Protein backbone atom coordinates (compact mmCIF):
# COMPACT_ATOMS: atom_id res chain seq x y z
CA GLN A 1 10.59 17.10 6.15
CA VAL A 2 10.61 14.44 3.43
CA GLN A 3 7.25 13.37 2.06
CA LEU A 4 6.09 11.23 -0.87
CA VAL A 5 2.36 11.22 -1.60
CA GLU A 6 0.85 8.76 -4.07
CA SER A 7 -2.41 9.21 -5.94
CA GLY A 8 -4.34 7.68 -8.83
CA GLY A 9 -5.03 4.18 -7.56
CA GLY A 10 -8.35 2.42 -7.52
CA LEU A 11 -10.38 -0.38 -9.07
CA VAL A 12 -10.03 -1.20 -12.75
CA GLU A 13 -11.13 -4.10 -14.95
CA PRO A 14 -8.62 -6.42 -16.62
CA GLY A 15 -7.25 -4.80 -19.75
CA GLY A 16 -7.81 -1.32 -18.40
CA SER A 17 -5.37 1.45 -17.56
CA LEU A 18 -4.41 3.62 -14.61
CA ARG A 19 -1.81 6.30 -14.03
CA LEU A 20 -0.23 6.62 -10.62
CA SER A 21 1.37 9.87 -9.50
CA CYS A 22 3.82 10.56 -6.69
CA ALA A 23 4.42 14.11 -5.50
CA ALA A 24 7.68 14.63 -3.63
CA SER A 25 8.75 17.30 -1.16
CA GLY A 26 11.69 17.75 1.18
CA ILE A 27 14.20 16.05 -1.16
CA ILE A 28 16.47 17.19 -3.95
CA PHE A 29 14.18 15.57 -6.46
CA SER A 30 16.18 16.26 -9.60
CA ILE A 31 19.21 14.20 -8.51
CA ASN A 32 17.43 11.27 -6.89
CA VAL A 33 16.47 7.92 -8.32
CA MET A 34 12.69 7.59 -8.23
CA ALA A 35 10.95 4.24 -8.26
CA TRP A 36 7.72 2.35 -7.90
CA TYR A 37 7.48 -0.85 -5.87
CA ARG A 38 4.48 -3.03 -5.16
CA GLN A 39 3.44 -5.61 -2.62
CA ALA A 40 0.68 -8.10 -3.36
CA PRO A 41 -1.15 -9.97 -0.59
CA GLY A 42 1.10 -12.65 0.89
CA LYS A 43 4.10 -11.65 -1.21
CA GLU A 44 7.32 -9.71 -0.74
CA ARG A 45 7.68 -6.14 -1.91
CA GLU A 46 9.15 -5.99 -5.40
CA LEU A 47 10.62 -3.36 -7.66
CA VAL A 48 8.28 -2.44 -10.51
CA ALA A 49 10.24 0.32 -12.23
CA GLU A 50 12.78 3.04 -11.56
CA VAL A 51 14.06 6.13 -13.32
CA THR A 52 17.37 7.92 -12.75
CA SER A 53 17.97 11.64 -12.68
CA GLY A 54 19.11 11.39 -16.30
CA GLY A 55 15.95 9.62 -17.43
CA SER A 56 17.27 6.07 -17.77
CA THR A 57 14.62 3.50 -16.82
CA VAL A 58 14.38 -0.07 -15.61
CA HIS A 59 11.15 -2.07 -15.69
CA ALA A 60 10.52 -5.45 -14.15
CA ASP A 61 10.04 -8.27 -16.64
CA SER A 62 6.52 -8.82 -15.37
CA VAL A 63 5.44 -5.32 -16.44
CA LYS A 64 7.74 -4.65 -19.39
CA GLY A 65 5.76 -3.44 -22.38
CA ARG A 66 2.73 -2.60 -20.24
CA PHE A 67 3.97 -0.12 -17.60
CA THR A 68 6.02 3.02 -18.14
CA ILE A 69 7.73 5.10 -15.46
CA SER A 70 8.46 8.77 -16.08
CA ARG A 71 9.36 11.89 -14.13
CA ASP A 72 8.68 15.59 -14.33
CA ASN A 73 11.43 17.39 -12.42
CA ALA A 74 9.70 20.75 -12.73
CA LYS A 75 6.73 19.33 -10.82
CA ASN A 76 8.74 17.10 -8.46
CA THR A 77 6.50 14.25 -9.58
CA VAL A 78 7.04 10.70 -10.80
CA TYR A 79 4.41 8.73 -12.71
CA LEU A 80 3.61 5.12 -13.46
CA GLN A 81 1.43 4.61 -16.52
CA MET A 82 -0.13 1.15 -16.30
CA ASN A 83 -1.77 -0.33 -19.39
CA ASN A 84 -3.32 -3.73 -20.10
CA LEU A 85 -3.70 -4.38 -16.40
CA LYS A 86 -3.99 -7.95 -15.18
CA PRO A 87 -5.43 -9.38 -11.96
CA GLU A 88 -1.91 -10.29 -10.85
CA ASP A 89 -1.06 -6.57 -10.87
CA THR A 90 -3.31 -6.15 -7.84
CA ALA A 91 -1.13 -4.78 -5.04
CA VAL A 92 -0.31 -1.82 -2.87
CA TYR A 93 2.00 0.39 -4.92
CA TYR A 94 4.69 2.41 -3.14
CA CYS A 95 6.62 5.42 -4.36
CA ASN A 96 10.31 5.48 -3.43
CA SER A 97 13.14 7.99 -3.59
CA ARG A 98 16.84 7.32 -3.01
CA GLY A 99 20.22 8.87 -3.63
CA ILE A 100 22.40 7.19 -6.22
CA ALA A 101 24.59 5.65 -3.49
CA VAL A 102 21.61 4.23 -1.61
CA PRO A 103 20.70 0.59 -2.33
CA ARG A 104 17.37 -0.43 -3.79
CA TYR A 105 14.65 -1.18 -1.23
CA ARG A 106 16.02 1.66 0.91
CA GLY A 107 15.55 5.40 1.00
CA VAL A 108 12.28 7.25 1.50
CA TRP A 109 8.88 5.61 1.05
CA GLY A 110 5.38 6.81 0.44
CA LYS A 111 2.52 5.29 2.40
CA GLY A 112 1.32 3.25 -0.56
CA ILE A 113 -1.80 3.23 -2.69
CA LEU A 114 -4.03 0.27 -3.58
CA VAL A 115 -4.55 -0.88 -7.15
CA THR A 116 -7.17 -3.58 -7.65
CA VAL A 117 -7.62 -5.27 -11.03
CA SER A 118 -10.84 -7.26 -11.09
CA SER A 119 -14.02 -7.76 -13.05
């Protein structure tokens, strides 16, 4: 059974940092593309960052230079380090896993975890 479980969300002040974690089971983690998406209130879900099995990364322009995605294949875990957080980063963040032939916005999803950036 495939399962992605996010952790590490919460409330943080603008300029602060959080690290999200996603623990995967039931997939061949080492060969899958892992990604983080987010959905803010009233907005469509959007890709935040992804990392391939070989370690290549893509980050959305809105988070480039502030967020960093990484993976630890030995732990079947993907991370999203978020620095210099802004109120517009407030969203539910979703972990995602897909095979290389599977399009973005498809594959397996976690249930999501809330990140709130507010003073």
